[in-house]
Coordinates of C-alpha atoms and ligand atoms in Angstrom, one line a residue:
X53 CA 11.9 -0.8 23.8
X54 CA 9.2 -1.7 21.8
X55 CA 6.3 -4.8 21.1
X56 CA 5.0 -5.1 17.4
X57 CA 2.7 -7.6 16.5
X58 CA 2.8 -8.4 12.3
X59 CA -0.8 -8.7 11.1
X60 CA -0.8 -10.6 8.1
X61 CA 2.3 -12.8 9.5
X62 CA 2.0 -15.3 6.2
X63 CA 2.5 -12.5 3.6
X64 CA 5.3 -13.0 1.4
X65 CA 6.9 -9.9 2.6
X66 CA 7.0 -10.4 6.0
X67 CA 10.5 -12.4 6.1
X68 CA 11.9 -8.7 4.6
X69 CA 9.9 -6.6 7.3
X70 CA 11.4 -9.1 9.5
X71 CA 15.2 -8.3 8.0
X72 CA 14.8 -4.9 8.1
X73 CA 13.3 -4.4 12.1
X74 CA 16.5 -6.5 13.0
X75 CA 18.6 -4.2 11.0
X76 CA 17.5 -1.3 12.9
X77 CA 17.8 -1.9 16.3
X78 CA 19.5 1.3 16.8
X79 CA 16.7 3.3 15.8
X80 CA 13.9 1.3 16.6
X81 CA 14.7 -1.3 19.3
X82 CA 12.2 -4.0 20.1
X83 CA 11.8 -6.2 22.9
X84 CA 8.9 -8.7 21.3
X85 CA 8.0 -9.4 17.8
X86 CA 4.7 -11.3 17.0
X87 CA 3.0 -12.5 13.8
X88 CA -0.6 -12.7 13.6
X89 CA -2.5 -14.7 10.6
X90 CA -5.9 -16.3 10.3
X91 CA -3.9 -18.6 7.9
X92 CA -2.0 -20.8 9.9
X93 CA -0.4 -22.7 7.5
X94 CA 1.1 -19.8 5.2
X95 CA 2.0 -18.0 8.7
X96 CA 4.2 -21.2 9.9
X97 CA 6.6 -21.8 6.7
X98 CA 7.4 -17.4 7.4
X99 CA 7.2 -17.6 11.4
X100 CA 9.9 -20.9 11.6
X101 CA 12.5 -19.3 9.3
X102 CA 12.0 -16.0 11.1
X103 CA 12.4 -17.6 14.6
X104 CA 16.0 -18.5 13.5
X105 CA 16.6 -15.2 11.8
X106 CA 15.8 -13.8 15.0
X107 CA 17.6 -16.0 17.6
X108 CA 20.4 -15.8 15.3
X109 CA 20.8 -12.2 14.7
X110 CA 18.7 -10.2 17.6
X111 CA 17.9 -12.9 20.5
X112 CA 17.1 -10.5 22.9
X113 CA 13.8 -9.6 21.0
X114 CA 11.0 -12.2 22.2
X115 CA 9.7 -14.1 19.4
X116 CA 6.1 -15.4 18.6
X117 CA 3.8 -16.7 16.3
X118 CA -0.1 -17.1 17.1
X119 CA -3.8 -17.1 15.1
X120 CA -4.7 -16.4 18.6
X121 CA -6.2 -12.5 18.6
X122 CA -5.8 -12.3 22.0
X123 CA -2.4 -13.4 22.4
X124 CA -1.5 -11.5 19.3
X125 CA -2.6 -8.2 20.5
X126 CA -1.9 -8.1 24.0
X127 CA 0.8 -5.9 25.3
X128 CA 1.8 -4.3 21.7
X129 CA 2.9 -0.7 20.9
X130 CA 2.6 -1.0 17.4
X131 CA 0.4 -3.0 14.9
X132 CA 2.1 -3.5 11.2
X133 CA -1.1 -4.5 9.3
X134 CA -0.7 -5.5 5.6
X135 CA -3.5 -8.0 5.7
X136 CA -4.7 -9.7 1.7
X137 CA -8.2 -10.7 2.9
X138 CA -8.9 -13.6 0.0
X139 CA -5.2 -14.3 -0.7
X140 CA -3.8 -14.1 -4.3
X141 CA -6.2 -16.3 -5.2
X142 CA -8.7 -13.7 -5.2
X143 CA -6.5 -11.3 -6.2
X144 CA -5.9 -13.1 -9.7
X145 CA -9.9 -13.0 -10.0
X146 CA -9.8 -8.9 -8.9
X147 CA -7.9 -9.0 -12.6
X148 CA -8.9 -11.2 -14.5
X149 CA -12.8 -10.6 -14.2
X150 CA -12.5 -7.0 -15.3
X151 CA -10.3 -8.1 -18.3
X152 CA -12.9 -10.5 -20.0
X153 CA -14.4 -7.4 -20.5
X154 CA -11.8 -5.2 -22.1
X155 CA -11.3 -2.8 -18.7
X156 CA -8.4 -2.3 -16.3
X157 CA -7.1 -5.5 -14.2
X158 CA -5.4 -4.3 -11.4
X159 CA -5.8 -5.1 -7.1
X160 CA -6.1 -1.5 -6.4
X161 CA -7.8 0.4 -9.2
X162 CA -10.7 0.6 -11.1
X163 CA -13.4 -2.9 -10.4
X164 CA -10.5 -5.0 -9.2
X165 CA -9.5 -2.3 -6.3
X166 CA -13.1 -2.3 -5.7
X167 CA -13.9 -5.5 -5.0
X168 CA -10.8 -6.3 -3.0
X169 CA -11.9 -3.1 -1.0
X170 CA -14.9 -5.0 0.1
X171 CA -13.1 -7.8 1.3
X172 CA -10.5 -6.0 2.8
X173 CA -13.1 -3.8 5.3
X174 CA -14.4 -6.2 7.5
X175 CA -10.6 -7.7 7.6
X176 CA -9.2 -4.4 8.5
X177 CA -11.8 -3.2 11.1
X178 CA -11.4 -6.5 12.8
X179 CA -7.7 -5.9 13.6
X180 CA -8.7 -2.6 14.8
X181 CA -11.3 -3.8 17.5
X182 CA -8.3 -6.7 18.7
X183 CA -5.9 -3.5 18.8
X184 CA -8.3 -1.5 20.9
X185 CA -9.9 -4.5 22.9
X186 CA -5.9 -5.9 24.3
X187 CA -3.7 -2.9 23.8
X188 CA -5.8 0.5 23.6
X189 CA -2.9 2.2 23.4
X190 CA -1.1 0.8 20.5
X191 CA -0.9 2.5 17.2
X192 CA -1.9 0.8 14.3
X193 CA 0.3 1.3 11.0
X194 CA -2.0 0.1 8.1
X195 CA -1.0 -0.8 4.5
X196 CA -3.5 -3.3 3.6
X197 CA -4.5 -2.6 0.5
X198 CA -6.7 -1.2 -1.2
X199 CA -5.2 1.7 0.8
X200 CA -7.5 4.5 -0.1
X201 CA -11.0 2.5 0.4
X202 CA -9.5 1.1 3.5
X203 CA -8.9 4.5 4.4
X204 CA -12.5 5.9 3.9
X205 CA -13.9 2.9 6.0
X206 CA -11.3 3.3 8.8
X207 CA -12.2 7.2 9.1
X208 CA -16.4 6.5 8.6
X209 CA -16.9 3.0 10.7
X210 CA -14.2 3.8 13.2
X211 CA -13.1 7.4 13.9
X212 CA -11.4 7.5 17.0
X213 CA -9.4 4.4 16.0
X214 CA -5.4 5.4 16.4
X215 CA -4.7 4.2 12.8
X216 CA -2.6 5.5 10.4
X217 CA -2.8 4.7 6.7
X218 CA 0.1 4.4 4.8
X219 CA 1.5 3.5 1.1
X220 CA 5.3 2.2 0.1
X221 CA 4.5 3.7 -3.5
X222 CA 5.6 7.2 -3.0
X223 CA 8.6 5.8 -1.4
X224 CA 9.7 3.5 -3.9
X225 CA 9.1 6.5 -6.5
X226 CA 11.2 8.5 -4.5
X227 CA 14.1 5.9 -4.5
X228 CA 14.2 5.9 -8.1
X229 CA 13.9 10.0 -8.0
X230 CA 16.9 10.1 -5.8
X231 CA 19.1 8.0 -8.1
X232 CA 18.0 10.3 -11.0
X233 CA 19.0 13.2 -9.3
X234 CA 21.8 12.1 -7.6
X235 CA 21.3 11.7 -4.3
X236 CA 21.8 9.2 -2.0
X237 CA 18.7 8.4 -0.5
X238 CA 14.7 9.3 -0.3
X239 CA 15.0 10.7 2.4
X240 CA 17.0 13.6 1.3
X241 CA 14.4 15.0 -0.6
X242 CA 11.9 17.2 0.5
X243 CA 8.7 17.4 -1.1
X244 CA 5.3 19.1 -1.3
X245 CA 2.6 16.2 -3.6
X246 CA -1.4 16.2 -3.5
X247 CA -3.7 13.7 -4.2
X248 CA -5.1 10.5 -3.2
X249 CA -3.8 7.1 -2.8
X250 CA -2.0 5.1 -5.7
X251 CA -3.3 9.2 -7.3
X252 CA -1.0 11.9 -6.7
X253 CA 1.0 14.3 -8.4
X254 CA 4.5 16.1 -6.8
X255 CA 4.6 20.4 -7.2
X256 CA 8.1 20.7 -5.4
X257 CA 11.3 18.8 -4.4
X258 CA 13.8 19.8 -3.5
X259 CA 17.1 18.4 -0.9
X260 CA 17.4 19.7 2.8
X261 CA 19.5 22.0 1.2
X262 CA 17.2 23.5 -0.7
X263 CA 18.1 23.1 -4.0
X264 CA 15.9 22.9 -6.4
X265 CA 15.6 18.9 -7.6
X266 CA 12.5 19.4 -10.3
X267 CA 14.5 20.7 -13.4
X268 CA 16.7 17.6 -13.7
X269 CA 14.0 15.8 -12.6
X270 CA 11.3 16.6 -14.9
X271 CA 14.1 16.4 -18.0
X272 CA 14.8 13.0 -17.2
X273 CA 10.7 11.7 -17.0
X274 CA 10.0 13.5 -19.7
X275 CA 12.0 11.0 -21.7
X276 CA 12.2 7.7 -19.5
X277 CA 10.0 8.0 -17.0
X278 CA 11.1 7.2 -13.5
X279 CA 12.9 4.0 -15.3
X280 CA 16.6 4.4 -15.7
X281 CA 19.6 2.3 -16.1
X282 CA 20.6 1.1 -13.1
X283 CA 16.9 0.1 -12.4
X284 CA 17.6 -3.4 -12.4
X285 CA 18.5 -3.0 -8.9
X286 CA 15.4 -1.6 -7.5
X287 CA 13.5 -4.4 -6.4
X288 CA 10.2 -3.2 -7.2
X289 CA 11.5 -3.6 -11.1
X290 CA 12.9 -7.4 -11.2
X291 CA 9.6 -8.7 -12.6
X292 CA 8.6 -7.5 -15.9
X293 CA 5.0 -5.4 -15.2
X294 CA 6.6 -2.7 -12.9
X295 CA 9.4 -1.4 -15.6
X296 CA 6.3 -0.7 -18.0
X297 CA 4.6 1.1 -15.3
X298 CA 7.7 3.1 -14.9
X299 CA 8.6 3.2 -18.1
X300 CA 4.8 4.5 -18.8
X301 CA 5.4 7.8 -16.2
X302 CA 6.8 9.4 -18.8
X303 CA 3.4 9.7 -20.7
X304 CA 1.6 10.5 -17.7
X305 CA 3.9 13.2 -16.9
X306 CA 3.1 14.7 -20.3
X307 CA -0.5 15.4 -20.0
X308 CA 0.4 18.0 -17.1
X309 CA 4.5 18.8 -17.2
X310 CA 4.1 21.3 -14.5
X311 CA 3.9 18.3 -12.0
X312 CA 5.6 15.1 -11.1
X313 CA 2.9 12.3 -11.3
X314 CA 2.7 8.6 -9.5
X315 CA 2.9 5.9 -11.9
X316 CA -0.1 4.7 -11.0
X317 CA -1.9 7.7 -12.7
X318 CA -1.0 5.3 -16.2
X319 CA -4.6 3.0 -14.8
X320 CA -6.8 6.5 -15.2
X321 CA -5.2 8.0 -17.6
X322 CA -4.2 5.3 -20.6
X323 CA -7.0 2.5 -19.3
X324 CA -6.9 1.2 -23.3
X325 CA -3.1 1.1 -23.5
X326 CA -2.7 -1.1 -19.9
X327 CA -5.3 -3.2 -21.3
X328 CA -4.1 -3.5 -25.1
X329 CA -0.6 -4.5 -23.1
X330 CA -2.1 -7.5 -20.4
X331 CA -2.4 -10.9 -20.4
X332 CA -6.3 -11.9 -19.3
X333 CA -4.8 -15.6 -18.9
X334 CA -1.7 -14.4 -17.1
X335 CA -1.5 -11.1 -14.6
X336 CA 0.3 -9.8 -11.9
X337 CA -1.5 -12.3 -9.1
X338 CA 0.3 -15.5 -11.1
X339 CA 3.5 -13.4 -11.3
X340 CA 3.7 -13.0 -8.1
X341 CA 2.4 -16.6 -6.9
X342 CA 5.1 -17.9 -9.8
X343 CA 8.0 -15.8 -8.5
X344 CA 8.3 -14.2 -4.8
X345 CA 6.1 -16.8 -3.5
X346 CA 7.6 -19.8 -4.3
X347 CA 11.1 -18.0 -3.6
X348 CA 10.7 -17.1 -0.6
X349 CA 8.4 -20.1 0.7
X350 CA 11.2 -22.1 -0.5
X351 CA 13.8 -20.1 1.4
X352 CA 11.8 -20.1 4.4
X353 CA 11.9 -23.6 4.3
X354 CA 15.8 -24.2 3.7
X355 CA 16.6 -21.6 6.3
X356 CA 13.7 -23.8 9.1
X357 CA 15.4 -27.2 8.3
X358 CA 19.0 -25.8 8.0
X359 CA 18.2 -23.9 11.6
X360 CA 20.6 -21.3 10.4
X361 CA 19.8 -18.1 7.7
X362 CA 23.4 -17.5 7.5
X363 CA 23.4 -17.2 4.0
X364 CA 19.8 -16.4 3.3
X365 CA 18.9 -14.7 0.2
X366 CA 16.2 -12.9 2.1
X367 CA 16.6 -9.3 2.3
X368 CA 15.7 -6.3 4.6
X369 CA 12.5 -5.2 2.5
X370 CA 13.5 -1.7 1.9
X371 CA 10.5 -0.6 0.5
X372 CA 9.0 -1.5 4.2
X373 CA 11.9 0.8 5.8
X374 CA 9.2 3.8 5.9
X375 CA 7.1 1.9 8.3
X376 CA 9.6 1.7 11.0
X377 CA 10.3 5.5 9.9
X378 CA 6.8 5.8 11.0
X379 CA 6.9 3.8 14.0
X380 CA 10.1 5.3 15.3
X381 CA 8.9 8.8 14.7
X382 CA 5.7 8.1 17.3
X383 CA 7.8 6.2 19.7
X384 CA 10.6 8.8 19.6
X385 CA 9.3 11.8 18.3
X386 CA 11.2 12.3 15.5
X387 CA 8.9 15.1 13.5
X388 CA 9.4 13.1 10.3
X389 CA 7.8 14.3 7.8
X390 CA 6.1 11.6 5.4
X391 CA 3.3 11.3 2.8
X392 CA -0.1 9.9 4.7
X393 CA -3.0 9.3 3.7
X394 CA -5.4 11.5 6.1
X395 CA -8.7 13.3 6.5
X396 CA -8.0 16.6 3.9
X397 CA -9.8 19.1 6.6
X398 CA -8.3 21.8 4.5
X399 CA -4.7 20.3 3.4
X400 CA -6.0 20.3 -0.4
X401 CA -8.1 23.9 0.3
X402 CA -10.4 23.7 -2.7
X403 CA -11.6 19.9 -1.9
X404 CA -14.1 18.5 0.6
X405 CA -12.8 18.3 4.1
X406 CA -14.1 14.4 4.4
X407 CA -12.2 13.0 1.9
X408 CA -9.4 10.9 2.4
X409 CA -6.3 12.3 1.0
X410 CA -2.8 11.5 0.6
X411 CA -0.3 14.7 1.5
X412 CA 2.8 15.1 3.6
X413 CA 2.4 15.5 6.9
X414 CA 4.3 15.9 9.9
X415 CA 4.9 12.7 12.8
X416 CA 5.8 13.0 16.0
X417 CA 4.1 11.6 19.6
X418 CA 1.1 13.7 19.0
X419 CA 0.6 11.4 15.8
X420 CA 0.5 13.1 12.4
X421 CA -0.5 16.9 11.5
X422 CA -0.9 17.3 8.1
X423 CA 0.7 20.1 6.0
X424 CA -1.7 22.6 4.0
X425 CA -0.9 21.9 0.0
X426 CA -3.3 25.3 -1.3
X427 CA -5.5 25.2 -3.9
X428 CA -5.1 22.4 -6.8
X429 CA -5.6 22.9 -10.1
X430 CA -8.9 21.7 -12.2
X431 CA -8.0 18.9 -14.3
X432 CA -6.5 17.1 -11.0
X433 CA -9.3 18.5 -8.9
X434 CA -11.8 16.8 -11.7
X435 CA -9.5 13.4 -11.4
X436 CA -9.9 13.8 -7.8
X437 CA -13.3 14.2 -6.8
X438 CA -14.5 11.5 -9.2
X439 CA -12.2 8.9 -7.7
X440 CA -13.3 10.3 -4.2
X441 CA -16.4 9.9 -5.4
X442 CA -15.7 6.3 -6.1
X443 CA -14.4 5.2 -2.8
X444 CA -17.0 7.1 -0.9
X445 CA -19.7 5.2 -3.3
X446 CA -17.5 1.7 -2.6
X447 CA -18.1 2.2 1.2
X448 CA -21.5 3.2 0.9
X449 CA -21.9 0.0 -1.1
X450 CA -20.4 -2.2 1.9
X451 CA -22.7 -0.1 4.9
X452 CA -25.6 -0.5 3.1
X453 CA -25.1 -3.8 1.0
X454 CA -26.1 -1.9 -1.5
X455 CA -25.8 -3.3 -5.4
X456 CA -26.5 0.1 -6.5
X457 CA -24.2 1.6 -5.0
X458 CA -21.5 -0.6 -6.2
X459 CA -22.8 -0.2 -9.8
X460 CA -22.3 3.3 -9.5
X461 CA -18.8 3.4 -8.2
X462 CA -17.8 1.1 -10.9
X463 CA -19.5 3.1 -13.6
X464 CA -18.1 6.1 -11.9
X465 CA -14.2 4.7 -12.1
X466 CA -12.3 6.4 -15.2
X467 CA -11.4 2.6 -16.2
X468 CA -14.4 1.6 -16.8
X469 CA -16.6 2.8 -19.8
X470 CA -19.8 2.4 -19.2
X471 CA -23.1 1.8 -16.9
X472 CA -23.2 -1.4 -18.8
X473 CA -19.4 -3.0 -18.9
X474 CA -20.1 -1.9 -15.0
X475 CA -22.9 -4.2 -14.4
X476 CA -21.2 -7.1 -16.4
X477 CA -17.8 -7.1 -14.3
X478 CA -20.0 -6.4 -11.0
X479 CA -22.3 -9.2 -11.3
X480 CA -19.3 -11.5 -11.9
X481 CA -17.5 -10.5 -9.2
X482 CA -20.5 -11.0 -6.9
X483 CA -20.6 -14.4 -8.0
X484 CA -16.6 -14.7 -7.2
X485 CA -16.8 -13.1 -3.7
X486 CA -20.1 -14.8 -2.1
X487 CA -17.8 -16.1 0.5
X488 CA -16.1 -12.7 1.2
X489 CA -18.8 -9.8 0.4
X490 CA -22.1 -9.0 2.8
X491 CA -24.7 -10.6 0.5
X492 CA -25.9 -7.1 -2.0
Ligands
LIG768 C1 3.3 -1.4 -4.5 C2 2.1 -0.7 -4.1 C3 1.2 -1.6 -3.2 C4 1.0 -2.9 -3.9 C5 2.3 -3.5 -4.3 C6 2.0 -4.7 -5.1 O1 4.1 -1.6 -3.4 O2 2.3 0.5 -3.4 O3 0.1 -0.9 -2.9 O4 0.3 -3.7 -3.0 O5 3.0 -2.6 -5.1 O6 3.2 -5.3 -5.5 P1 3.2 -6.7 -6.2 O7 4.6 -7.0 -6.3 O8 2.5 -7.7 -5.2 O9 2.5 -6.6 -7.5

């Protein structure tokens, strides 16, 4: 049986996470569950309704809440770490900044991903050190965002460290693929994609059968995207902003038909039309702070003073199901094969071997081994080593507090169109994160 400690035990999807390890015992049995938060308060309201989801539905799992690191990380086999260094808070500035001046808003791409990925760093490195100061052993399963520049740090500033990098995107892309193909779930389908993270495109998919899923696919995107009816139920869809971002596949798709893109290709690709369609006063952050936080803050709170979760509206977050994929294939070597993002060393042949990538690889106890995609072709090898480029520059920028460096990367980012925009969002955004960035 295994111990898991939740990094990041206040996030708003942590209560789901929660749902879904319980729902697994069979696969993936655990014998403690921690949280771990610097924010004590947000990591309370979660940790009180999940103590009852717990005792009620799985009481032989040990059940703790701490902000102490040492506690936290001490005896653990696994760390889940989906950390928000800053909090929404910041992540409404990581928008709204770059909007005032006509480019991309968004907490992963272009100058909002960028700033975020400097906060995020120092966040992410610090949970490493707990992992390998109390529980050397442990594995640490990281989808903090931003994913990719968390990556490059991870690989540069700590090497050996036994973390794996992972995104829910490609899953929840999947799960929309499956229904549009006909299948039952993701994990039927077998696939060979390339790329980066939140910046990939699929070449095969097919089911363990082997048929041949791209045809029907690739009809069906070509005129909806990866939105559908039916997509109501996917819970990534419920709030307005992701069914345009599915909806918009379709026209990423366009620009290269002979591969399956991820939606979030629509940031590089169509910068004018994302911002032509946002609200600078209103963006995802408040969405999300308006909706599932207040849900599910409330709910945790009904379910704490009711002392029962009976009837909770909380669900098992099935867009987190991949973790314990992940987790179950290390502890139980499973040879899963899932889409991580790792060191290229010759998966994507014709691009450097130090870049971080995102390609399917193979899990089992020895960890991941990545599988060899070939040669890729040059308009997503040009894509590709200019948003390399970007990261690399991003984590430059944070080694050597470098306001150069930074400048660069932002002028460097497809969303952004020039040397000048790029020095307007970046000196804003150094006034926002004082508190967050090493001083430039
Ligand atoms: C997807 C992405 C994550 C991102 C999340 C944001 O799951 O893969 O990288 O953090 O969306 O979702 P939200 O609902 O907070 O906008």
């Amino acid at each position: 049986k295994q111990s898991v400690v939740i990094a990041g035990g206040g996030s708003t999807y942590t209560a789901g996470i929660v749902m879904m390890l319980i729902e697994n015992q069979d696969k993936f049995p655990l014998r403690k569950l921690k949280f771990y938060d610097n924010n004590e308060e947000r990591q309370s309201i979660v940790a009180r309704a999940c103590e009852v989801i717990v005792k009620e539905r799985a009481p032989e799992i040990e059940f703790l809440a701490t902000t102490d690191p040492e506690e936290a990380f001490t005896d653990v086999d696994f760390v889940m770490a989906h950390i928000r260094v800053g909090g929404l808070s910041m992540r409404e500035k990581d928008e709204k900044i770059p909007l005032k001046y006509g480019v991309v808003g968004q907490e992963t791409c272009g100058p909002g991903g960028m700033a975020y990925g400097m906060r995020s760093i120092p966040g992410v490195i610090e949970l490493i050190d707990y992992m390998e100061k109390y529980s050397p052993n442990a594995w640490m399963l990281n989808y903090s965002n931003p994913a990719a520049i968390v990556a490059e740090a991870t690989r540069r500033m700590r090497p050996n460290a036994k973390i794996i990098n992972i995104c829910d995107m490609p899953v929840a892309i999947k799960k929309s693929i499956a229904d549009i193909v006909g299948l039952e779930s993701e994990s039927e389908i077998v696939d060979r994609y390339y790329g980066l993270n939140h910046f990939g495109w699929w070449t095969e998919m097919t089911d363990k059968q082997g048929n041949d899923l791209v045809p029907k696919l690739k009809e069906h995107v070509a005129k909806y995207g990866y939105a559908a009816a039916g997509d109501e139920e996917n819970p990534l869809l419920e709030e307005s902003s992701w069914m345009d971002t599915f909806q918009k596949a379709k026209d990423v798709y366009a620009i290269d038909p002979t591969t399956v893109p991820n939606t979030y290709l629509k940031y590089y690709l169509y910068p004018d039309y994302v911002v032509a369609h946002a609200n600078p006063n209103y963006t995802r952050a408040n969405e999300v702070m308006d909706n599932r936080e207040k849900n599910v803050f409330a709910e945790c709170e009904r379910i704490a003073a009711a002392q029962t979760a009976e009837d909770t509206t909380i669900e098992a977050g099935e867009h987190a199901e991949f973790i314990v994929q992940l987790a179950g294939a290390l502890a139980y070597n499973t040879y899963e094969r899932m889409l991580l993002i790792v060191k290229n060393e010759g998966a994507i042949a014709n691009l450097d071997d130090d870049a971080m990538v995102e390609v399917p690889c193979i899990v089992s106890k020895r960890g991941y081994e990545p599988l060899c995609m070939g040669k890729i072709p040059h308009f997503q090898k040009g894509m590709i080593e200019q948003q390399v480029a970007v990261e690399k520059l991003v984590v430059d920028a944070f080694e050597e507090k470098s306001y150069q460096k930074l400048w660069q990367a932002m002028t460097l980012s497809k969303t952004v169109p020039s040397a000048s925009v790029a020095k307007q969002i970046l000196d804003e955004m150094i006034e926002a994160n004082t508190e967050w960035w090493p001083e430039l």
